[in-house]
PDB file of C-alpha atoms in Angstrom:
ATOM      1  CA  MET A   1      14.602 -26.697   0.794  1.00  0.00           C
ATOM      2  CA  GLU A   2      17.766 -24.685   1.405  1.00  0.00           C
ATOM      3  CA  ASP A   3      17.611 -23.045  -1.837  1.00  0.00           C
ATOM      4  CA  ARG A   4      13.981 -21.905  -1.094  1.00  0.00           C
ATOM      5  CA  ILE A   5      15.448 -20.367   2.406  1.00  0.00           C
ATOM      6  CA  LYS A   6      17.909 -18.413   0.544  1.00  0.00           C
ATOM      7  CA  ILE A   7      15.561 -17.211  -2.252  1.00  0.00           C
ATOM      8  CA  LEU A   8      13.025 -15.737   0.348  1.00  0.00           C
ATOM      9  CA  ALA A   9      15.916 -14.443   2.518  1.00  0.00           C
ATOM     10  CA  GLU A  10      16.492 -12.063  -0.496  1.00  0.00           C
ATOM     11  CA  CYS A  11      13.077 -11.186  -1.173  1.00  0.00           C
ATOM     12  CA  GLU A  12      11.955  -7.665  -0.254  1.00  0.00           C
ATOM     13  CA  LEU A  13       8.889  -9.388   1.591  1.00  0.00           C
ATOM     14  CA  PHE A  14      10.478 -12.125   3.594  1.00  0.00           C
ATOM     15  CA  LYS A  15      14.193 -10.732   4.081  1.00  0.00           C
ATOM     16  CA  THR A  16      13.340  -9.403   7.743  1.00  0.00           C
ATOM     17  CA  LEU A  17      11.927 -12.633   8.861  1.00  0.00           C
ATOM     18  CA  PRO A  18      14.010 -14.567  11.348  1.00  0.00           C
ATOM     19  CA  PRO A  19      15.360 -17.993   9.968  1.00  0.00           C
ATOM     20  CA  GLU A  20      12.852 -20.294  11.968  1.00  0.00           C
ATOM     21  CA  ALA A  21      10.131 -18.110  10.075  1.00  0.00           C
ATOM     22  CA  LEU A  22      11.610 -18.348   6.833  1.00  0.00           C
ATOM     23  CA  GLU A  23      11.741 -22.068   7.127  1.00  0.00           C
ATOM     24  CA  MET A  24       7.933 -22.222   7.824  1.00  0.00           C
ATOM     25  CA  VAL A  25       7.414 -20.212   4.900  1.00  0.00           C
ATOM     26  CA  ALA A  26       9.859 -22.459   2.535  1.00  0.00           C
ATOM     27  CA  ALA A  27       7.977 -25.547   3.889  1.00  0.00           C
ATOM     28  CA  ARG A  28       4.885 -23.903   2.450  1.00  0.00           C
ATOM     29  CA  CYS A  29       6.092 -22.890  -0.807  1.00  0.00           C
ATOM     30  CA  TYR A  30       5.358 -24.343  -4.432  1.00  0.00           C
ATOM     31  CA  GLU A  31       7.822 -24.071  -7.114  1.00  0.00           C
ATOM     32  CA  GLY A  32       6.505 -23.482 -10.356  1.00  0.00           C
ATOM     33  CA  GLU A  33       7.577 -22.333 -14.020  1.00  0.00           C
ATOM     34  CA  ALA A  34       5.556 -20.249 -16.530  1.00  0.00           C
ATOM     35  CA  GLU A  35       6.505 -20.002 -20.526  1.00  0.00           C
ATOM     36  CA  ALA A  36       6.849 -16.385 -21.797  1.00  0.00           C
ATOM     37  CA  GLY A  37       3.603 -15.126 -22.770  1.00  0.00           C
ATOM     38  CA  GLU A  38       1.489 -17.101 -20.045  1.00  0.00           C
ATOM     39  CA  ALA A  39      -0.664 -15.400 -17.306  1.00  0.00           C
ATOM     40  CA  LEU A  40       0.509 -16.148 -13.574  1.00  0.00           C
ATOM     41  CA  VAL A  41      -2.582 -13.874 -12.101  1.00  0.00           C
ATOM     42  CA  VAL A  42      -5.553 -12.854 -14.351  1.00  0.00           C
ATOM     43  CA  GLU A  43      -7.433  -9.478 -13.680  1.00  0.00           C
ATOM     44  CA  GLY A  44     -10.796 -10.148 -12.199  1.00  0.00           C
ATOM     45  CA  LYS A  45      -9.460 -13.596 -10.334  1.00  0.00           C
ATOM     46  CA  PRO A  46      -9.770 -14.323  -6.744  1.00  0.00           C
ATOM     47  CA  ALA A  47      -6.511 -14.000  -4.995  1.00  0.00           C
ATOM     48  CA  ASP A  48      -4.392 -17.388  -5.432  1.00  0.00           C
ATOM     49  CA  GLY A  49      -1.377 -16.504  -3.689  1.00  0.00           C
ATOM     50  CA  LEU A  50       1.826 -14.557  -3.372  1.00  0.00           C
ATOM     51  CA  TYR A  51       4.303 -15.398  -6.275  1.00  0.00           C
ATOM     52  CA  VAL A  52       8.189 -14.849  -5.604  1.00  0.00           C
ATOM     53  CA  ILE A  53       9.725 -14.234  -8.974  1.00  0.00           C
ATOM     54  CA  VAL A  54      12.863 -16.490  -9.041  1.00  0.00           C
ATOM     55  CA  GLU A  55      14.012 -16.168 -12.594  1.00  0.00           C
ATOM     56  CA  GLY A  56      13.057 -14.126 -15.309  1.00  0.00           C
ATOM     57  CA  ASN A  57      10.892 -11.214 -15.719  1.00  0.00           C
ATOM     58  CA  VAL A  58       6.968 -10.648 -15.324  1.00  0.00           C
ATOM     59  CA  ASP A  59       4.870  -7.884 -16.874  1.00  0.00           C
ATOM     60  CA  TYR A  60       2.387  -6.011 -14.736  1.00  0.00           C
ATOM     61  CA  ILE A  61      -0.599  -4.988 -17.116  1.00  0.00           C
ATOM     62  CA  LYS A  62      -3.772  -3.251 -16.904  1.00  0.00           C
ATOM     63  CA  LYS A  63      -6.556  -4.151 -19.375  1.00  0.00           C
ATOM     64  CA  VAL A  64      -7.534  -1.197 -20.982  1.00  0.00           C
ATOM     65  CA  ASP A  65     -10.019  -2.849 -23.564  1.00  0.00           C
ATOM     66  CA  GLU A  66     -11.019  -6.446 -24.652  1.00  0.00           C
ATOM     67  CA  LYS A  67      -7.881  -6.920 -26.635  1.00  0.00           C
ATOM     68  CA  ARG A  68      -5.416  -4.576 -25.054  1.00  0.00           C
ATOM     69  CA  GLY A  69      -3.573  -4.041 -22.282  1.00  0.00           C
ATOM     70  CA  LEU A  70      -0.860  -1.400 -20.744  1.00  0.00           C
ATOM     71  CA  VAL A  71       2.283  -2.502 -19.430  1.00  0.00           C
ATOM     72  CA  LEU A  72       2.398  -0.573 -16.103  1.00  0.00           C
ATOM     73  CA  PHE A  73       5.674  -2.168 -15.004  1.00  0.00           C
ATOM     74  CA  ARG A  74       8.119  -5.154 -15.084  1.00  0.00           C
ATOM     75  CA  TRP A  75       8.620  -7.171 -11.860  1.00  0.00           C
ATOM     76  CA  ARG A  76      12.474  -8.943 -11.604  1.00  0.00           C
ATOM     77  CA  PRO A  77      13.751 -11.901  -9.656  1.00  0.00           C
ATOM     78  CA  GLY A  78      13.142 -11.307  -5.757  1.00  0.00           C
ATOM     79  CA  ASP A  79      10.161  -9.303  -6.733  1.00  0.00           C
ATOM     80  CA  VAL A  80       6.664 -10.388  -5.053  1.00  0.00           C
ATOM     81  CA  LEU A  81       3.351 -10.133  -7.117  1.00  0.00           C
ATOM     82  CA  GLY A  82      -0.225 -10.883  -6.014  1.00  0.00           C
ATOM     83  CA  LEU A  83       0.287  -9.054  -2.604  1.00  0.00           C
ATOM     84  CA  ASP A  84      -2.801  -6.616  -2.230  1.00  0.00           C
ATOM     85  CA  PRO A  85      -5.374  -9.421  -3.346  1.00  0.00           C
ATOM     86  CA  VAL A  86      -3.728 -11.452  -0.698  1.00  0.00           C
ATOM     87  CA  MET A  87      -3.891  -8.931   1.925  1.00  0.00           C
ATOM     88  CA  ASP A  88      -7.298  -7.598   1.136  1.00  0.00           C
ATOM     89  CA  GLY A  89      -8.865 -11.012   0.094  1.00  0.00           C
ATOM     90  CA  LYS A  90     -10.070  -9.355  -2.976  1.00  0.00           C
ATOM     91  CA  GLU A  91      -9.910 -10.332  -6.762  1.00  0.00           C
ATOM     92  CA  HIS A  92      -6.679  -9.245  -8.951  1.00  0.00           C
ATOM     93  CA  TYR A  93      -6.824  -5.952 -10.164  1.00  0.00           C
ATOM     94  CA  VAL A  94      -3.972  -6.570 -13.034  1.00  0.00           C
ATOM     95  CA  THR A  95      -2.656  -9.283 -15.092  1.00  0.00           C
ATOM     96  CA  ALA A  96       0.908 -10.533 -14.567  1.00  0.00           C
ATOM     97  CA  VAL A  97       2.079 -12.221 -17.813  1.00  0.00           C
ATOM     98  CA  ALA A  98       5.479 -13.724 -18.050  1.00  0.00           C
ATOM     99  CA  ALA A  99       7.871 -11.561 -20.223  1.00  0.00           C
ATOM    100  CA  THR A 100      10.387 -14.265 -20.046  1.00  0.00           C
ATOM    101  CA  PRO A 101      10.338 -17.919 -19.030  1.00  0.00           C
ATOM    102  CA  VAL A 102       9.834 -17.651 -15.503  1.00  0.00           C
ATOM    103  CA  LYS A 103      10.598 -19.757 -12.282  1.00  0.00           C
ATOM    104  CA  PHE A 104       8.707 -18.870  -9.204  1.00  0.00           C
ATOM    105  CA  LEU A 105       7.651 -19.695  -5.580  1.00  0.00           C
ATOM    106  CA  ARG A 106       3.967 -19.726  -4.855  1.00  0.00           C
ATOM    107  CA  ILE A 107       2.676 -19.270  -1.165  1.00  0.00           C
ATOM    108  CA  LEU A 108      -1.180 -19.914  -0.789  1.00  0.00           C
ATOM    109  CA  PRO A 109      -2.833 -17.041   1.018  1.00  0.00           C
ATOM    110  CA  LYS A 110      -3.744 -19.513   3.876  1.00  0.00           C
ATOM    111  CA  ASP A 111      -0.076 -20.535   4.401  1.00  0.00           C
ATOM    112  CA  LEU A 112       0.872 -16.868   4.824  1.00  0.00           C
ATOM    113  CA  TRP A 113      -1.570 -16.069   7.114  1.00  0.00           C
ATOM    114  CA  ALA A 114      -0.512 -19.478   9.185  1.00  0.00           C
ATOM    115  CA  VAL A 115       2.609 -18.217   9.567  1.00  0.00           C
ATOM    116  CA  CYS A 116       1.385 -14.612  10.703  1.00  0.00           C
ATOM    117  CA  ALA A 117      -0.607 -16.403  13.117  1.00  0.00           C
ATOM    118  CA  ALA A 118       2.475 -18.237  14.416  1.00  0.00           C
ATOM    119  CA  ASP A 119       3.905 -15.513  16.079  1.00  0.00           C
ATOM    120  CA  PRO A 120       3.049 -11.676  16.319  1.00  0.00           C
ATOM    121  CA  LEU A 121       6.560 -10.693  15.595  1.00  0.00           C
ATOM    122  CA  TYR A 122       6.280 -12.745  12.142  1.00  0.00           C
ATOM    123  CA  GLU A 123       3.189 -10.648  11.320  1.00  0.00           C
ATOM    124  CA  HIS A 124       4.814  -7.413  12.322  1.00  0.00           C
ATOM    125  CA  ARG A 125       7.873  -8.041   9.992  1.00  0.00           C
ATOM    126  CA  LEU A 126       5.603  -9.263   7.289  1.00  0.00           C
ATOM    127  CA  PHE A 127       3.199  -6.214   7.512  1.00  0.00           C
ATOM    128  CA  GLY A 128       5.896  -3.879   7.840  1.00  0.00           C
ATOM    129  CA  GLN A 129       7.753  -5.152   4.421  1.00  0.00           C
ATOM    130  CA  THR A 130       4.358  -5.336   2.851  1.00  0.00           C
ATOM    131  CA  LEU A 131       3.776  -1.252   3.840  1.00  0.00           C
ATOM    132  CA  LEU A 132       7.203  -0.528   1.827  1.00  0.00           C
ATOM    133  CA  ILE A 133       6.586  -2.789  -1.035  1.00  0.00           C
ATOM    134  CA  GLN A 134       3.127  -1.041  -1.125  1.00  0.00           C
ATOM    135  CA  SER A 135       4.165   2.644  -0.909  1.00  0.00           C
ATOM    136  CA  SER A 136       6.784   1.962  -3.529  1.00  0.00           C
ATOM    137  CA  GLY A 137       4.397   0.467  -6.124  1.00  0.00           C
ATOM    138  CA  LEU A 138       1.988   2.900  -5.282  1.00  0.00           C
ATOM    139  CA  ARG A 139       4.417   5.704  -5.943  1.00  0.00           C
ATOM    140  CA  GLN A 140       5.176   4.088  -9.472  1.00  0.00           C
ATOM    141  CA  THR A 141       1.419   3.606 -10.066  1.00  0.00           C
ATOM    142  CA  THR A 142       0.937   7.287  -9.467  1.00  0.00           C
ATOM    143  CA  LEU A 143       4.004   8.491 -11.892  1.00  0.00           C
ATOM    144  CA  ARG A 144       2.054   6.625 -14.841  1.00  0.00           C
ATOM    145  CA  LEU A 145      -1.266   8.229 -13.757  1.00  0.00           C
ATOM    146  CA  ARG A 146       0.728  11.653 -14.040  1.00  0.00           C
ATOM    147  CA  GLU A 147       1.855  10.564 -17.602  1.00  0.00           C
ATOM    148  CA  PHE A 148      -1.489   9.952 -18.777  1.00  0.00           C
ATOM    149  CA  LEU A 149      -2.929  12.953 -17.021  1.00  0.00           C
ATOM    150  CA  ALA A 150      -0.238  15.145 -18.745  1.00  0.00           C
ATOM    151  CA  LYS A 151      -0.934  13.591 -22.182  1.00  0.00           C
ATOM    152  CA  ILE A 152      -4.843  14.218 -21.749  1.00  0.00           C
ATOM    153  CA  ILE A 153      -4.254  17.857 -20.538  1.00  0.00           C
ATOM    154  CA  LYS A 154      -1.751  18.613 -23.543  1.00  0.00           C
TER     155      LYS A 154
ATOM    156  CA  MET B   1      -7.398  15.531  24.739  1.00  0.00           C
ATOM    157  CA  ILE B   2      -9.008  13.905  21.723  1.00  0.00           C
ATOM    158  CA  THR B   3     -11.607  11.332  22.691  1.00  0.00           C
ATOM    159  CA  ARG B   4     -11.881   7.633  22.167  1.00  0.00           C
ATOM    160  CA  ASP B   5     -15.039   8.236  20.039  1.00  0.00           C
ATOM    161  CA  GLU B   6     -13.114  10.704  17.796  1.00  0.00           C
ATOM    162  CA  LEU B   7     -10.365   8.609  17.122  1.00  0.00           C
ATOM    163  CA  LYS B   8     -12.690   5.584  16.376  1.00  0.00           C
ATOM    164  CA  LYS B   9     -14.451   7.526  13.385  1.00  0.00           C
ATOM    165  CA  ASN B  10     -10.991   7.228  11.680  1.00  0.00           C
ATOM    166  CA  ARG B  11     -10.698   3.891   9.422  1.00  0.00           C
ATOM    167  CA  LEU B  12      -7.513   3.319  10.934  1.00  0.00           C
ATOM    168  CA  PHE B  13      -8.811   2.692  14.414  1.00  0.00           C
ATOM    169  CA  ARG B  14     -12.033   1.065  13.967  1.00  0.00           C
ATOM    170  CA  GLU B  15     -10.889  -2.114  15.459  1.00  0.00           C
ATOM    171  CA  PHE B  16      -9.296  -0.826  18.256  1.00  0.00           C
ATOM    172  CA  SER B  17     -10.314  -1.748  21.846  1.00  0.00           C
ATOM    173  CA  GLY B  18     -10.847   1.299  24.552  1.00  0.00           C
ATOM    174  CA  GLN B  19      -7.619   0.660  26.040  1.00  0.00           C
ATOM    175  CA  GLU B  20      -5.583   0.693  22.594  1.00  0.00           C
ATOM    176  CA  LEU B  21      -7.387   3.745  21.647  1.00  0.00           C
ATOM    177  CA  ASP B  22      -6.186   5.354  24.944  1.00  0.00           C
ATOM    178  CA  MET B  23      -2.553   4.386  23.902  1.00  0.00           C
ATOM    179  CA  VAL B  24      -2.941   6.478  20.624  1.00  0.00           C
ATOM    180  CA  ARG B  25      -5.104   9.424  22.247  1.00  0.00           C
ATOM    181  CA  ILE B  26      -2.288  10.497  24.352  1.00  0.00           C
ATOM    182  CA  VAL B  27      -0.047  11.079  21.202  1.00  0.00           C
ATOM    183  CA  VAL B  28      -2.462  13.059  18.995  1.00  0.00           C
ATOM    184  CA  ASP B  29      -2.603  16.723  18.247  1.00  0.00           C
ATOM    185  CA  GLU B  30      -5.526  18.482  16.595  1.00  0.00           C
ATOM    186  CA  GLY B  31      -5.580  21.731  14.697  1.00  0.00           C
ATOM    187  CA  ILE B  32      -8.147  23.513  12.526  1.00  0.00           C
ATOM    188  CA  TYR B  33      -7.420  24.103   8.945  1.00  0.00           C
ATOM    189  CA  ASP B  34      -9.353  26.897   6.772  1.00  0.00           C
ATOM    190  CA  ASP B  35     -10.192  26.678   3.261  1.00  0.00           C
ATOM    191  CA  GLY B  36      -7.303  26.625   0.702  1.00  0.00           C
ATOM    192  CA  ARG B  37      -4.424  26.090   3.712  1.00  0.00           C
ATOM    193  CA  LEU B  38      -1.482  24.210   2.683  1.00  0.00           C
ATOM    194  CA  ILE B  39      -1.088  20.841   4.792  1.00  0.00           C
ATOM    195  CA  ILE B  40       1.652  18.938   3.251  1.00  0.00           C
ATOM    196  CA  LYS B  41       3.838  19.744   0.076  1.00  0.00           C
ATOM    197  CA  GLU B  42       4.955  17.262  -2.735  1.00  0.00           C
ATOM    198  CA  GLY B  43       8.700  16.622  -2.411  1.00  0.00           C
ATOM    199  CA  GLY B  44       8.818  18.108   1.427  1.00  0.00           C
ATOM    200  CA  PRO B  45       9.738  16.067   4.225  1.00  0.00           C
ATOM    201  CA  GLY B  46       6.712  13.945   5.428  1.00  0.00           C
ATOM    202  CA  GLU B  47       6.485  14.307   9.364  1.00  0.00           C
ATOM    203  CA  ARG B  48       3.155  13.554  10.390  1.00  0.00           C
ATOM    204  CA  LEU B  49       0.238  11.083   9.889  1.00  0.00           C
ATOM    205  CA  TYR B  50      -3.044  13.058   9.348  1.00  0.00           C
ATOM    206  CA  LEU B  51      -6.554  11.847  10.395  1.00  0.00           C
ATOM    207  CA  ILE B  52      -9.599  13.825   8.988  1.00  0.00           C
ATOM    208  CA  ASP B  53     -12.068  14.287  11.894  1.00  0.00           C
ATOM    209  CA  ALA B  54     -14.184  16.863   9.889  1.00  0.00           C
ATOM    210  CA  GLY B  55     -14.164  18.459   6.601  1.00  0.00           C
ATOM    211  CA  LYS B  56     -12.425  17.349   3.148  1.00  0.00           C
ATOM    212  CA  CYS B  57      -9.056  17.562   2.111  1.00  0.00           C
ATOM    213  CA  SER B  58      -7.836  17.695  -1.794  1.00  0.00           C
ATOM    214  CA  VAL B  59      -4.890  15.584  -2.698  1.00  0.00           C
ATOM    215  CA  THR B  60      -3.290  17.180  -5.755  1.00  0.00           C
ATOM    216  CA  THR B  61      -0.165  16.648  -8.062  1.00  0.00           C
ATOM    217  CA  GLN B  62       2.075  19.108 -10.112  1.00  0.00           C
ATOM    218  CA  ILE B  63       1.730  18.011 -13.901  1.00  0.00           C
ATOM    219  CA  SER B  64       4.385  19.000 -16.053  1.00  0.00           C
ATOM    220  CA  GLY B  65       3.295  21.729 -18.303  1.00  0.00           C
ATOM    221  CA  ALA B  66      -0.131  21.682 -17.060  1.00  0.00           C
ATOM    222  CA  GLY B  67      -0.309  22.688 -13.606  1.00  0.00           C
ATOM    223  CA  THR B  68      -1.801  21.383 -10.391  1.00  0.00           C
ATOM    224  CA  GLU B  69      -4.674  18.554 -10.735  1.00  0.00           C
ATOM    225  CA  GLU B  70      -6.761  17.163  -8.055  1.00  0.00           C
ATOM    226  CA  ILE B  71      -6.206  13.505  -7.963  1.00  0.00           C
ATOM    227  CA  LYS B  72      -8.270  12.335  -4.739  1.00  0.00           C
ATOM    228  CA  LEU B  73     -10.610  14.133  -2.428  1.00  0.00           C
ATOM    229  CA  LEU B  74     -10.510  12.859   1.141  1.00  0.00           C
ATOM    230  CA  GLY B  75     -13.121  13.194   3.823  1.00  0.00           C
ATOM    231  CA  GLU B  76     -13.831  12.431   7.407  1.00  0.00           C
ATOM    232  CA  GLY B  77     -12.470   9.341   8.548  1.00  0.00           C
ATOM    233  CA  ASP B  78      -9.666   9.171   6.200  1.00  0.00           C
ATOM    234  CA  PHE B  79      -5.910   9.642   6.506  1.00  0.00           C
ATOM    235  CA  PHE B  80      -3.052  10.784   4.910  1.00  0.00           C
ATOM    236  CA  GLY B  81       0.884  11.088   4.970  1.00  0.00           C
ATOM    237  CA  GLU B  82       1.591   7.752   6.045  1.00  0.00           C
ATOM    238  CA  MET B  83       3.858   6.726   3.014  1.00  0.00           C
ATOM    239  CA  SER B  84       6.432   9.214   3.809  1.00  0.00           C
ATOM    240  CA  LEU B  85       6.543   7.762   7.584  1.00  0.00           C
ATOM    241  CA  ILE B  86       6.863   4.519   6.428  1.00  0.00           C
ATOM    242  CA  GLU B  87       9.396   4.845   3.627  1.00  0.00           C
ATOM    243  CA  ALA B  88      11.310   7.989   5.436  1.00  0.00           C
ATOM    244  CA  ALA B  89      10.664   9.609   1.717  1.00  0.00           C
ATOM    245  CA  PRO B  90       9.687  12.948   0.597  1.00  0.00           C
ATOM    246  CA  VAL B  91       5.914  13.530   0.489  1.00  0.00           C
ATOM    247  CA  SER B  92       4.413  12.189  -2.933  1.00  0.00           C
ATOM    248  CA  ALA B  93       1.384  14.822  -3.476  1.00  0.00           C
ATOM    249  CA  THR B  94       0.322  18.265  -2.105  1.00  0.00           C
ATOM    250  CA  VAL B  95      -2.704  18.446   0.197  1.00  0.00           C
ATOM    251  CA  TYR B  96      -4.855  21.352   1.028  1.00  0.00           C
ATOM    252  CA  ALA B  97      -7.903  21.666   3.108  1.00  0.00           C
ATOM    253  CA  ARG B  98     -10.985  22.023   1.120  1.00  0.00           C
ATOM    254  CA  GLY B  99     -13.416  24.221   3.103  1.00  0.00           C
ATOM    255  CA  ARG B 100     -12.569  24.455   6.871  1.00  0.00           C
ATOM    256  CA  CYS B 101     -11.671  21.142   8.404  1.00  0.00           C
ATOM    257  CA  ARG B 102     -10.306  19.627  11.643  1.00  0.00           C
ATOM    258  CA  LEU B 103      -7.368  17.591  11.622  1.00  0.00           C
ATOM    259  CA  LEU B 104      -5.935  15.234  13.910  1.00  0.00           C
ATOM    260  CA  TRP B 105      -2.140  14.160  13.771  1.00  0.00           C
ATOM    261  CA  ILE B 106       0.426  11.777  14.979  1.00  0.00           C
ATOM    262  CA  ASP B 107       4.089  12.828  14.358  1.00  0.00           C
ATOM    263  CA  ARG B 108       6.774  10.629  13.227  1.00  0.00           C
ATOM    264  CA  LYS B 109       8.541  10.134  16.658  1.00  0.00           C
ATOM    265  CA  ALA B 110       5.175   9.061  18.266  1.00  0.00           C
ATOM    266  CA  PHE B 111       4.074   7.094  15.296  1.00  0.00           C
ATOM    267  CA  ASP B 112       7.325   5.056  15.548  1.00  0.00           C
ATOM    268  CA  ARG B 113       6.885   4.761  19.478  1.00  0.00           C
ATOM    269  CA  LEU B 114       3.594   3.585  18.708  1.00  0.00           C
ATOM    270  CA  ILE B 115       4.762   0.814  16.251  1.00  0.00           C
ATOM    271  CA  ALA B 116       7.659  -0.361  18.547  1.00  0.00           C
ATOM    272  CA  GLU B 117       5.787  -0.210  22.162  1.00  0.00           C
ATOM    273  CA  ASP B 118       2.935  -2.867  21.803  1.00  0.00           C
ATOM    274  CA  MET B 119       3.189  -5.362  18.822  1.00  0.00           C
ATOM    275  CA  PRO B 120      -0.632  -6.510  18.800  1.00  0.00           C
ATOM    276  CA  VAL B 121      -1.347  -2.819  18.625  1.00  0.00           C
ATOM    277  CA  ALA B 122       0.935  -2.096  15.898  1.00  0.00           C
ATOM    278  CA  ASN B 123      -0.090  -5.013  13.756  1.00  0.00           C
ATOM    279  CA  LYS B 124      -3.530  -3.830  13.919  1.00  0.00           C
ATOM    280  CA  LEU B 125      -2.404  -0.266  12.903  1.00  0.00           C
ATOM    281  CA  LEU B 126      -0.121  -1.620  10.014  1.00  0.00           C
ATOM    282  CA  LYS B 127      -2.967  -3.997   9.009  1.00  0.00           C
ATOM    283  CA  ALA B 128      -5.466  -1.206   8.711  1.00  0.00           C
ATOM    284  CA  ILE B 129      -2.848   0.953   6.610  1.00  0.00           C
ATOM    285  CA  ILE B 130      -2.294  -2.001   4.514  1.00  0.00           C
ATOM    286  CA  LEU B 131      -5.809  -2.343   3.626  1.00  0.00           C
ATOM    287  CA  THR B 132      -6.180   1.361   2.638  1.00  0.00           C
ATOM    288  CA  LEU B 133      -3.073   1.344   0.475  1.00  0.00           C
ATOM    289  CA  CYS B 134      -4.437  -1.738  -1.382  1.00  0.00           C
ATOM    290  CA  GLU B 135      -7.671   0.340  -1.861  1.00  0.00           C
ATOM    291  CA  ARG B 136      -5.610   3.267  -3.144  1.00  0.00           C
ATOM    292  CA  ALA B 137      -3.438   1.091  -5.653  1.00  0.00           C
ATOM    293  CA  ARG B 138      -6.923  -0.395  -6.880  1.00  0.00           C
ATOM    294  CA  ASP B 139      -8.219   3.103  -7.190  1.00  0.00           C
ATOM    295  CA  THR B 140      -5.225   4.424  -8.816  1.00  0.00           C
ATOM    296  CA  THR B 141      -4.841   1.756 -11.291  1.00  0.00           C
ATOM    297  CA  ALA B 142      -8.537   1.768 -12.378  1.00  0.00           C
ATOM    298  CA  LYS B 143      -7.767   5.629 -12.997  1.00  0.00           C
ATOM    299  CA  ILE B 144      -5.102   4.898 -15.241  1.00  0.00           C
ATOM    300  CA  GLU B 145      -7.432   2.815 -17.306  1.00  0.00           C
ATOM    301  CA  GLY B 146      -9.646   5.588 -17.850  1.00  0.00           C
ATOM    302  CA  TYR B 147      -7.209   8.502 -18.294  1.00  0.00           C
ATOM    303  CA  TYR B 148      -5.375   6.055 -20.961  1.00  0.00           C
ATOM    304  CA  LYS B 149      -8.695   5.751 -22.972  1.00  0.00           C
ATOM    305  CA  MET B 150      -9.144   9.717 -22.686  1.00  0.00           C
ATOM    306  CA  SER B 151      -5.879  10.146 -23.933  1.00  0.00           C
ATOM    307  CA  GLN B 152      -6.259   8.115 -27.045  1.00  0.00           C
ATOM    308  CA  PHE B 153      -8.973  10.530 -28.350  1.00  0.00           C
TER     309      PHE B 153
END
């Protein structure tokens, strides 16, 4: 339990939560592992939780046809994946594949929302950090978009 | 002063009660932008959250060696400029008025105050921005797929 709290306290999404809220999240986490090449989330599948990367790297892949995918960027320990589908309740729009053996913590959507419902302050802090993560992700995605636009135009 | 109905048209405030809208109304300013007028410039400081009350705005980006490309056209009820306020980072795209448009805006100080003053109101506002950023991330990622395919020809 203490290990989980330590991991969550260093994770961008949860680091501003007070200790009692971190305990709530930690108590609701599942620990998991994935082999290199194994998909943690799959494009088109429903939101199944947040994944906090504890060890290893995970590639963020956009499918471009039946066989190929484009690696948009790589998640590292402390990063969170699956955030947007948990927030908007829609399906995953990318596939996340373990690039190395990976250890992660998984939090189900209903458990995250239970923490938010427990105190408006917890919700406030989680929403604030969510926006920072989304904003930074969107900047990176837009950069990739520009690269492809530049290729087409040239 | 801006009316409740004018604010309620924007996706950010659709879930707000009359009383909550009144908290926002007092900090909102407005202006008319003629066709082609620059509203915010990529790389510049982001000082305002803009709400489109009427008309359209073109979101553009600079492509090295190729000039300016439109990446999104925003219309009535949309908003922009929020990323710079959230991250305290430079503006990520240039936005022009496409045709004559009426914009409402909340400046950085007022935005920060709104977020700090009343937590339930702040959480509603943050959630509305989160949902829009989810939509933008989905949209941008889908465009990458399309552009990648085009870049292969």
